[in-house]
XYZ file of C-alpha atoms in Angstrom:
706
model
C -63.306 89.140 60.567
C -59.770 88.216 61.919
C -58.450 84.655 60.423
C -58.288 83.263 64.448
C -62.199 84.040 64.675
C -63.110 82.571 61.070
C -61.251 79.241 62.147
C -63.612 79.114 65.127
C -66.180 79.701 62.913
C -65.699 76.946 60.992
C -64.618 74.668 63.638
C -67.747 75.490 65.478
C -69.824 74.533 62.505
C -67.914 71.701 61.096
C -67.959 69.980 64.420
C -71.568 70.191 64.751
C -71.639 67.995 60.983
C -68.460 65.972 61.786
C -69.990 63.093 63.878
C -73.197 62.446 61.664
C -70.422 62.358 58.648
C -67.954 59.848 59.875
C -70.735 57.744 61.137
C -72.814 57.427 58.173
C -70.084 57.173 55.914
C -68.520 53.187 56.311
C -64.904 53.492 56.090
C -64.128 49.700 56.426
C -63.287 47.510 53.549
C -65.086 44.111 53.259
C -62.139 42.169 53.942
C -63.015 40.066 57.087
C -66.334 41.320 57.988
C -68.990 38.475 58.295
C -72.679 39.277 57.117
C -74.767 40.959 60.039
C -78.286 39.133 60.638
C -81.899 40.949 61.849
C -80.454 41.289 65.246
C -77.616 43.695 64.000
C -74.988 41.022 65.050
C -72.710 38.656 63.137
C -75.279 35.891 61.731
C -77.436 34.116 58.956
C -81.108 35.758 59.308
C -82.573 35.369 62.583
C -79.807 33.154 64.079
C -76.316 34.261 64.999
C -73.153 32.467 63.552
C -69.745 32.211 65.291
C -68.057 34.641 63.030
C -66.207 37.853 64.532
C -65.925 41.166 63.028
C -62.187 42.550 62.989
C -61.160 44.199 66.624
C -63.126 47.690 66.988
C -65.580 47.632 64.039
C -68.470 49.848 64.934
C -71.734 48.512 63.133
C -75.164 49.987 62.713
C -78.125 48.062 60.692
C -81.280 48.722 60.135
C -84.071 46.500 58.660
C -86.804 44.513 59.759
C -89.766 42.472 58.331
C -93.573 42.233 58.832
C -94.344 43.654 62.320
C -90.498 43.840 63.352
C -88.201 46.903 62.895
C -85.061 46.770 64.357
C -81.774 49.201 64.618
C -78.709 47.956 65.940
C -75.358 49.352 67.204
C -72.451 47.029 67.533
C -69.054 47.397 68.818
C -65.960 44.893 68.510
C -64.823 45.698 71.767
C -61.976 43.482 72.056
C -60.746 41.030 69.144
C -63.427 38.341 71.343
C -65.764 40.348 73.253
C -68.445 42.356 71.433
C -71.531 44.516 72.528
C -74.655 45.579 70.980
C -77.470 48.043 71.651
C -80.412 47.421 70.011
C -83.998 49.878 69.521
C -86.792 47.928 67.731
C -90.343 48.790 66.978
C -93.570 46.234 66.728
C -96.621 46.793 65.576
C -99.800 44.962 66.562
C -98.623 44.411 70.081
C -100.393 44.350 73.323
C -98.315 44.994 76.345
C -98.094 47.303 79.258
C -96.143 50.596 77.940
C -97.297 50.029 74.075
C -98.834 53.157 72.586
C -101.808 52.813 69.806
C -100.636 49.259 69.522
C -96.896 49.863 68.965
C -94.393 48.576 71.398
C -90.863 49.983 71.522
C -88.267 48.178 73.338
C -84.214 48.632 73.977
C -81.767 45.612 74.581
C -78.249 45.290 75.195
C -76.362 42.030 73.761
C -72.770 40.209 74.606
C -71.078 37.998 72.575
C -67.629 35.974 73.341
C -65.750 34.024 71.011
C -64.642 30.719 73.114
C -62.797 29.345 69.770
C -60.800 30.385 66.972
C -61.944 28.139 63.671
C -58.801 25.848 62.725
C -58.098 23.388 60.336
C -60.391 20.788 62.364
C -62.441 22.422 64.832
C -65.030 25.193 64.609
C -65.189 28.545 65.722
C -67.259 28.933 68.690
C -69.094 31.746 70.237
C -71.501 32.009 73.612
C -73.729 35.054 72.937
C -76.200 36.789 75.930
C -79.199 38.778 73.943
C -81.402 41.274 75.690
C -79.365 40.303 78.818
C -80.076 43.862 79.972
C -83.814 44.823 79.236
C -87.185 43.835 79.261
C -86.611 40.319 78.187
C -88.704 40.526 75.292
C -85.731 39.125 72.889
C -84.201 37.410 75.684
C -82.112 34.351 74.977
C -78.849 32.928 75.280
C -76.751 30.706 72.851
C -73.887 28.798 72.063
C -73.108 28.692 68.125
C -70.444 27.141 65.843
C -69.667 27.636 62.553
C -67.271 25.957 59.884
C -66.463 26.577 56.596
C -66.306 23.385 54.916
C -65.123 24.538 51.174
C -63.940 28.133 50.569
C -67.151 30.361 50.825
C -69.233 27.583 52.213
C -70.042 28.337 55.939
C -72.159 25.607 58.049
C -73.528 27.020 61.290
C -75.218 25.021 63.877
C -75.807 25.939 67.674
C -78.088 25.469 70.627
C -80.248 28.369 72.071
C -82.617 29.178 75.192
C -85.012 31.846 76.056
C -86.752 32.672 72.619
C -84.065 31.120 70.964
C -85.141 27.539 72.514
C -88.912 27.698 72.027
C -88.984 25.682 69.154
C -88.712 21.605 69.431
C -86.907 21.718 72.252
C -84.912 18.874 73.162
C -84.135 19.765 77.129
C -84.836 21.513 79.759
C -82.548 23.444 82.233
C -84.210 24.462 85.050
C -87.228 27.110 85.268
C -87.163 30.228 83.261
C -89.590 33.113 84.222
C -91.425 34.281 81.486
C -92.917 37.804 81.965
C -91.620 40.917 80.654
C -89.772 43.263 83.176
C -91.838 46.604 82.890
C -89.402 49.199 83.449
C -86.431 47.086 81.853
C -82.863 48.225 82.151
C -82.024 45.486 84.812
C -79.870 42.595 84.245
C -81.799 39.474 83.770
C -79.481 36.748 85.256
C -82.223 34.801 86.828
C -82.956 33.721 83.432
C -79.729 32.984 81.337
C -79.035 29.393 80.352
C -82.254 28.385 82.092
C -85.535 26.846 80.706
C -86.245 24.716 77.561
C -83.407 24.129 74.928
C -83.399 23.973 71.166
C -81.086 23.644 68.206
C -80.545 25.712 65.193
C -78.743 25.475 62.007
C -78.078 27.112 58.775
C -75.354 27.430 55.923
C -74.473 30.634 53.832
C -72.488 29.965 50.499
C -70.680 33.053 48.811
C -71.224 33.006 45.300
C -68.720 35.685 44.634
C -67.052 38.499 46.517
C -70.315 40.847 46.564
C -72.976 38.192 46.448
C -73.945 35.290 49.384
C -77.149 33.190 49.821
C -77.927 32.211 53.157
C -80.629 29.700 54.390
C -80.835 28.932 58.075
C -83.723 26.741 60.774
C -84.808 28.856 63.399
C -85.112 27.821 66.808
C -87.650 31.137 67.473
C -91.005 30.569 67.385
C -91.696 34.159 67.888
C -94.341 33.161 71.158
C -94.565 36.667 72.519
C -95.536 38.261 69.290
C -98.079 35.562 68.509
C -99.746 35.756 71.867
C -99.866 39.421 72.279
C -100.028 40.563 68.431
C -100.839 39.380 64.960
C -97.551 37.655 64.051
C -97.528 34.537 61.991
C -95.212 32.191 61.757
C -95.765 29.475 59.338
C -92.351 28.236 58.814
C -88.995 27.775 60.747
C -87.359 28.188 57.584
C -85.867 31.549 56.496
C -83.755 32.481 53.399
C -81.724 35.505 52.690
C -79.255 36.927 50.164
C -76.943 39.496 51.010
C -74.780 42.065 48.481
C -71.690 43.812 49.781
C -70.451 46.530 48.439
C -66.665 47.707 48.264
C -66.540 49.796 51.573
C -67.995 46.592 53.391
C -71.569 47.976 53.584
C -74.394 45.030 53.193
C -77.600 44.907 51.483
C -79.780 42.021 52.252
C -83.207 40.953 51.488
C -84.952 37.872 53.212
C -87.677 35.496 53.201
C -88.956 34.945 56.657
C -91.189 32.703 58.536
C -92.702 31.298 55.276
C -94.678 34.310 54.639
C -93.437 37.839 55.115
C -90.309 39.726 52.731
C -87.894 41.602 55.030
C -84.531 43.839 54.427
C -81.762 45.400 55.923
C -78.949 47.696 55.482
C -75.501 47.194 57.525
C -72.714 50.185 57.492
C -69.357 49.598 59.450
C -66.673 52.049 60.446
C -63.284 51.349 62.332
C -62.117 53.742 64.573
C -58.951 51.680 65.018
C -58.028 51.894 61.340
C -59.070 55.413 61.039
C -56.438 58.133 59.855
C -55.021 60.044 62.196
C -56.393 63.624 62.167
C -54.556 65.798 59.760
C -52.727 64.862 56.733
C -53.872 67.535 54.441
C -51.715 70.084 56.218
C -48.843 72.003 54.998
C -45.295 70.098 55.823
C -43.588 71.394 58.881
C -40.201 73.288 58.246
C -37.104 71.317 58.742
C -34.665 71.426 61.807
C -31.959 73.869 61.108
C -28.492 72.659 61.932
C -26.081 74.866 63.754
C -22.915 75.503 61.932
C -19.713 73.973 63.382
C -18.540 75.865 66.486
C -21.349 78.191 66.711
C -22.929 76.768 70.047
C -20.047 78.414 71.692
C -20.944 81.920 70.640
C -22.738 84.011 73.765
C -22.094 87.167 71.692
C -26.142 87.508 71.887
C -26.648 87.489 75.270
C -26.012 91.315 75.994
C -28.092 92.133 73.026
C -31.861 93.499 72.185
C -33.498 89.735 72.531
C -36.814 91.087 71.196
C -36.124 90.525 67.546
C -36.244 86.872 68.698
C -39.568 87.025 69.734
C -41.333 88.519 66.673
C -38.864 85.772 64.530
C -40.494 82.892 66.718
C -43.818 84.183 66.835
C -44.090 84.402 62.714
C -42.822 81.120 62.527
C -45.101 79.508 64.886
C -47.922 81.639 63.870
C -47.333 79.822 60.015
C -48.067 76.647 61.958
C -51.383 77.893 63.606
C -49.526 78.311 67.430
C -49.381 80.982 69.708
C -46.143 82.097 71.326
C -47.318 83.533 74.707
C -44.030 84.075 76.264
C -40.759 83.275 76.197
C -37.662 83.739 78.699
C -33.931 83.110 76.677
C -31.237 82.240 79.000
C -27.667 81.452 77.647
C -28.161 78.009 77.139
C -31.880 77.570 77.741
C -34.677 79.041 76.121
C -38.428 78.373 77.462
C -41.499 78.660 75.498
C -45.195 79.217 76.621
C -47.010 77.341 74.007
C -50.920 77.428 73.543
C -52.178 75.240 71.044
C -55.733 75.963 69.385
C -54.815 73.576 66.300
C -53.538 70.646 66.942
C -55.610 67.278 68.626
C -52.473 65.333 68.696
C -50.228 67.494 71.177
C -46.629 66.063 70.154
C -47.499 67.394 66.704
C -47.911 70.881 68.265
C -44.630 70.321 70.268
C -42.618 69.397 67.013
C -43.429 71.999 65.174
C -42.730 74.247 68.039
C -39.100 72.795 68.543
C -38.759 72.917 64.885
C -39.311 76.569 64.770
C -36.864 77.168 67.766
C -33.636 75.677 65.834
C -33.925 78.086 63.158
C -34.723 81.317 65.097
C -33.167 81.107 68.602
C -29.446 81.667 69.029
C -27.022 78.831 68.446
C -25.739 78.701 72.091
C -29.182 77.488 73.185
C -28.984 73.739 73.578
C -31.804 72.891 75.920
C -35.528 73.828 74.716
C -38.154 73.896 77.187
C -41.916 74.001 75.703
C -44.468 74.427 78.180
C -48.052 74.553 76.856
C -50.826 76.322 78.639
C -54.837 76.129 78.398
C -56.859 78.224 80.412
C -53.481 79.960 81.573
C -52.506 76.394 83.411
C -49.064 75.340 82.634
C -49.650 71.413 81.899
C -46.298 70.357 81.536
C -42.788 71.163 80.571
C -41.264 69.169 77.363
C -37.432 69.856 77.489
C -35.673 68.610 74.502
C -32.235 68.821 73.267
C -31.397 70.988 70.149
C -28.464 68.319 69.520
C -30.923 65.417 69.470
C -33.357 67.283 67.363
C -30.507 67.907 64.869
C -29.208 64.369 64.821
C -32.732 62.380 64.662
C -34.543 64.419 62.449
C -35.095 61.656 60.043
C -34.884 58.856 62.377
C -37.447 56.815 64.637
C -40.155 58.890 66.553
C -39.259 56.228 69.349
C -35.748 57.772 69.676
C -36.711 61.285 70.099
C -38.970 60.154 72.835
C -36.866 58.296 74.440
C -34.333 61.549 74.869
C -37.627 64.122 75.446
C -38.222 64.798 79.386
C -41.831 65.241 80.256
C -42.112 66.563 84.038
C -44.771 69.115 85.332
C -45.145 72.311 84.192
C -46.127 74.108 87.622
C -43.905 77.282 87.609
C -42.553 76.593 84.918
C -44.353 78.537 82.339
C -42.754 82.568 81.630
C -45.175 84.985 82.125
C -47.862 85.883 79.450
C -46.302 88.734 76.850
C -48.366 91.998 77.833
C -50.054 92.341 74.768
C -51.998 88.677 74.538
C -54.460 90.095 76.918
C -57.129 90.941 77.038
C -58.715 88.435 74.390
C -62.035 88.470 72.753
C -63.354 85.658 70.679
C -66.836 84.634 69.364
C -68.652 82.083 66.915
C -71.757 81.517 65.191
C -72.710 77.509 64.564
C -75.664 75.019 64.280
C -77.018 73.798 67.310
C -79.070 70.326 67.242
C -80.501 68.621 70.554
C -82.190 65.263 70.520
C -84.422 63.336 73.121
C -84.371 59.430 72.351
C -86.871 56.557 73.186
C -89.639 58.369 74.262
C -92.605 55.845 73.515
C -94.891 58.233 72.020
C -92.150 59.583 69.672
C -88.939 57.365 69.791
C -86.913 60.640 68.168
C -87.434 63.821 68.777
C -85.087 67.135 67.941
C -84.638 70.352 67.990
C -82.416 72.613 65.348
C -81.216 76.271 65.530
C -78.533 78.925 65.573
C -76.003 79.004 68.776
C -74.181 82.228 69.214
C -70.880 81.881 71.555
C -68.368 84.644 72.863
C -65.524 84.803 75.360
C -63.507 87.135 77.109
C -60.492 86.627 78.780
C -59.262 89.710 80.872
C -55.946 87.514 82.133
C -54.911 84.392 80.719
C -56.455 82.272 83.798
C -59.955 84.591 83.693
C -62.824 83.283 81.198
C -65.975 85.019 81.082
C -67.951 83.184 78.405
C -71.534 82.761 77.001
C -73.602 81.389 74.991
C -77.275 82.003 73.019
C -79.519 79.951 71.318
C -82.692 80.290 68.919
C -84.366 77.230 67.746
C -85.635 77.106 64.546
C -87.234 73.778 64.143
C -88.209 70.894 66.415
C -90.451 69.022 68.537
C -88.727 69.192 71.786
C -91.535 71.219 73.153
C -94.060 68.491 72.248
C -92.949 66.043 75.250
C -95.763 65.699 77.823
C -95.026 63.013 80.041
C -95.189 63.823 83.512
C -93.713 60.780 85.709
C -95.021 59.710 88.844
C -91.441 60.526 90.130
C -90.706 60.218 94.059
C -87.593 62.689 93.353
C -87.983 66.298 92.933
C -87.905 66.960 89.458
C -84.614 67.991 87.996
C -84.404 66.919 84.395
C -88.218 66.298 83.587
C -89.193 69.507 82.984
C -87.159 69.884 80.218
C -89.723 70.201 77.829
C -90.845 73.475 79.565
C -87.327 74.715 79.559
C -87.627 73.975 75.809
C -90.776 75.657 75.015
C -90.548 78.796 77.224
C -86.593 79.320 76.667
C -86.675 80.290 72.932
C -84.215 82.115 72.487
C -82.595 81.036 75.524
C -79.269 82.177 77.249
C -77.945 78.972 77.362
C -74.701 79.552 79.649
C -72.960 82.982 80.814
C -70.221 82.282 83.304
C -67.207 83.485 84.716
C -64.609 81.065 85.024
C -60.911 81.043 86.954
C -58.533 78.177 86.257
C -54.982 77.900 88.432
C -51.913 75.711 89.559
C -52.415 75.871 93.309
C -49.568 73.148 93.682
C -47.355 70.828 91.954
C -49.916 68.065 90.542
C -52.799 69.979 91.523
C -55.260 72.055 89.156
C -58.314 74.137 90.326
C -61.383 75.362 88.802
C -64.149 77.980 90.192
C -66.906 78.702 87.689
C -70.199 80.955 88.621
C -73.150 82.302 87.088
C -75.595 80.653 84.800
C -73.692 77.026 84.720
C -76.195 75.810 82.043
C -79.500 75.632 80.492
C -81.272 74.616 83.787
C -79.004 75.633 86.964
C -77.299 78.907 88.064
C -74.641 78.846 90.865
C -71.053 78.038 91.367
C -68.999 75.089 91.130
C -65.719 74.378 92.200
C -63.270 71.617 91.215
C -59.801 70.497 92.212
C -57.596 67.623 89.983
C -54.590 65.874 91.359
C -52.960 64.375 87.987
C -49.176 63.763 88.270
C -47.505 64.352 84.284
C -46.118 60.989 84.455
C -49.037 59.059 85.918
C -52.323 57.043 84.496
C -54.101 57.746 87.334
C -56.027 61.019 88.700
C -58.204 62.161 91.410
C -61.071 64.917 91.330
C -63.244 66.561 93.773
C -66.046 68.654 92.633
C -68.818 70.591 94.868
C -71.419 72.721 93.142
C -74.075 75.190 94.960
C -76.898 75.892 92.226
C -80.359 76.899 92.069
C -82.792 76.435 89.195
C -83.488 79.025 86.596
C -86.677 80.196 85.430
C -88.045 78.094 82.393
C -87.690 81.356 80.066
C -83.809 80.801 80.558
C -82.850 84.714 80.954
C -81.693 86.062 83.665
C -84.130 84.802 86.610
C -84.073 81.942 89.179
C -87.347 79.981 90.297
C -88.099 78.154 93.716
C -86.073 74.984 94.587
C -89.846 73.421 95.661
C -91.007 71.423 92.759
C -94.350 69.221 93.243
C -92.497 66.290 93.998
C -89.900 67.407 96.394
C -87.112 70.509 96.830
C -83.963 70.408 94.810
C -80.791 70.564 97.078
C -78.883 73.377 97.017
C -75.587 71.272 97.226
C -74.420 68.393 94.920
C -70.636 67.191 94.181
C -68.445 63.975 93.290
C -65.395 62.325 93.844
C -63.667 61.208 90.962
C -60.940 58.441 89.926
C -59.696 58.344 86.211
C -57.412 55.692 85.259
C -55.797 55.055 82.375
C -55.981 50.946 81.770
C -53.450 50.784 78.866
C -54.570 49.389 75.362
C -56.719 51.735 74.996
C -59.022 51.446 77.586
C -59.834 54.400 80.001
C -61.940 54.011 83.091
C -63.735 56.964 85.229
C -65.613 56.462 88.521
C -67.751 59.187 90.319
C -68.827 58.753 93.524
C -71.506 61.449 95.337
C -74.443 63.437 95.513
C -76.586 63.978 92.189
C -78.918 66.849 91.415
C -82.096 65.310 93.202
C -80.341 64.491 96.361
C -79.687 61.084 95.383
C -76.507 59.207 96.781
C -74.492 56.766 94.203
C -71.828 56.413 91.361
C -71.589 56.689 88.178
C -69.192 54.078 86.006
C -67.505 54.842 82.666
C -65.387 52.792 80.376
C -64.069 53.992 77.033
C -62.029 52.450 74.372
C -59.732 55.147 72.608
C -57.760 55.282 69.896
C -55.001 57.531 69.102
C -56.299 59.225 66.419
C -59.089 60.580 68.895
C -61.852 58.461 68.023
C -63.472 56.946 71.213
C -66.175 54.307 71.966
C -67.894 54.004 75.453
C -70.497 53.310 77.791
C -71.572 54.640 81.415
C -73.640 53.474 83.954
C -75.636 55.408 86.722
C -76.846 53.684 89.989
C -77.807 55.586 93.181
C -80.029 54.733 96.000
C -83.448 55.803 94.079
C -85.244 52.671 93.843
C -85.749 51.178 90.075
C -89.698 51.816 90.196
C -89.046 55.512 91.390
C -86.429 56.280 88.691
C -89.108 54.715 86.005
C -88.480 53.391 82.528
C -85.236 51.779 82.299
C -84.501 51.334 86.212
C -81.287 53.547 85.844
C -79.438 55.877 84.096
C -77.191 54.613 81.277
C -75.880 55.382 78.118
C -73.557 54.655 75.003
C -71.022 57.680 73.667
C -69.237 58.124 70.387
C -66.354 60.766 70.119
C -64.981 61.937 67.044
C -62.474 64.145 66.303
C -62.909 66.571 63.435
C -59.863 65.962 61.409
C -61.359 62.814 61.163
C -63.267 63.983 58.437
C -61.739 67.126 57.555
C -58.280 65.717 56.881
C -57.098 68.782 58.746
C -55.646 68.939 62.087
C -57.827 70.082 65.177
C -58.389 70.358 68.534
C -62.340 70.119 68.166
C -64.315 66.924 68.544
C -68.179 65.962 68.711
C -69.365 63.556 70.930
C -72.882 61.958 70.273
C -74.474 60.040 73.354
C -77.494 57.432 73.028
C -79.133 57.557 76.222
C -82.301 56.765 77.983
C -85.269 59.182 78.313
C -83.908 62.134 80.669
C -84.804 61.403 84.280
C -84.225 62.689 87.451
C -82.392 59.824 89.461
C -78.461 60.168 88.808
C -78.657 63.610 87.115
C -75.481 65.747 87.149
C -74.710 68.933 86.837
C -73.292 69.993 83.333
C -70.228 72.357 83.544
C -67.964 73.236 80.736
C -64.509 73.129 81.372
C -64.069 70.456 83.713
C -60.658 69.818 84.307
C -59.393 66.167 83.775
C -59.999 66.435 80.054
C -58.265 69.858 79.261
C -55.049 68.069 81.526
C -54.768 64.472 80.231
C -53.794 65.330 76.575
C -50.683 67.162 77.924
C -49.239 64.465 80.011
C -46.686 61.797 78.921
C -48.989 58.581 79.262
C -51.262 60.842 76.215
C -48.522 62.430 74.515
C -46.304 58.997 74.217
C -49.421 57.379 72.589
C -49.732 59.921 69.651
C -45.771 60.352 69.477
C -45.784 59.468 65.959
C -47.278 62.854 64.941
C -43.640 64.584 66.553
C -42.018 65.245 63.249
C -45.323 65.644 61.280
């Protein structure tokens, strides 16, 4: 097997495992991380504190006691603002939606630090608990924490909702108490309303590893007592936390006067994670020219094929591909394909170093044009004399002297022997379904075989076939009384009948139709459930944080066996429209925050918009969330009311210590519904283009000399 194909195979396998490895292995240190409570928030046991995790801390907690079991994912969005998603299991609980006496609940929290702790004043945090959900855990609080002596923290606060249910001392208006059957909607009519009660507690760190805590809880667990078997004999809870060197926390609790509880908390911090790579070989040094050599133009009339061969060898050693080369007396233009480096400036820097060692001394200007799927994405112009003078200086100096412009019309033609090109890979795959009350976690595991054939640089014929080895996605048996055509809720039937399955088989063309404009047309079996044609145009200036795009799709549903047939667009609840599409806007807000807005028509014909916000880090990590709201009524959408989710993207290099363009994205989203469902198409333009434009390259320019 060729080395390039071996690398593809290794990358495919590793990308599948990278995310789970990175999330499971705590990478934060204990310094600055507070204790986390049973709600997965900085707190004592059940009650919150005003402690705040370091910026960008990503924490996962799993714990519970008695009838309660909770798993929480929390993220410190900014130094003061944090958000949490919680999935809870309550046994012996009778309510709409419970299955065999077990009730599963999803909830979201927000916390904001109002005051930093000072010499005299405590730190103060305000929080919304379960502000989007059924309201089962709904409560708001204002809490203050102060370190009295080293290691001794004292906390006091006031709460509303379930945090205001024990011995309330005031009332602030009427508060609805019923559970919201579908959940998923902001409960703003309840915030800071109803009874108000106080809570308090303290914690003492006996050592750096061991801490004890006690609290007076203002939560009587009224919902659990009235709907189930919960016993609350005492407002006092006690706990002990053990902290490991990597920041992980193991906690044991005595709860409600009669129950033992336990919890494990692990942390990682994308902000502090190393930039991928570091274990790769060092780049070759810049080769300075001899004095006076720059005036020698004797090579111009000679055969230049040797220069191509030498440069190709030098770039291949760095895992880069020379696709084209144009030599002029004072300038050289390189057509670069980068299959290795997720940090694009590293690919640019290594190419430039190789050019200094191979090309004639008279060539002063280097123009490097990176291409993806045949599209010239930018033209990076460097002066050879700057490379010679600044090799051992700060990266910012070479960036200031680098020109990054549009690559439209700048790339040399690809060498005749570069195409056609064939590639293939075999890798494991996993697919999950979350939050079905009858089985909160389902999944399939199997093998995926992929292949691609590129007759030209811009034309890609690709496909993938899957074979399930184990799993239970076929066991989903939910037929919602949906007012929309069934565009996604028949997923279980596809999983059951499509084994093996042609997951995707398409012919795609990518192009540059004008300055700042990119195009894509994809036809064939676009995804596991739909076939058709998808067309896209993207406007993205090379130096702009803003991009605009439009996509139009013509689709037909595939046969359930996921082979070569199509089925009728008629479903028992309506007809799947032939056309769907969106107008999209993308914007880099700076400070690592990136937003996307998609407005248009979804698969079921519903009209609406999807808002996505990610926090992105220089090392390639991303943590974000999205929400889709359409003209589908919340009760017609079903459980959750509208589509929303959390996604975490992890670069393969974060766990392999080797440079890589591979990334794994893990999405935590509600059970698949028909409302707000969008076509899945590989190769959408924006993610291909943005990494090679000036705003993104400037963020990771520190890798230029690596």
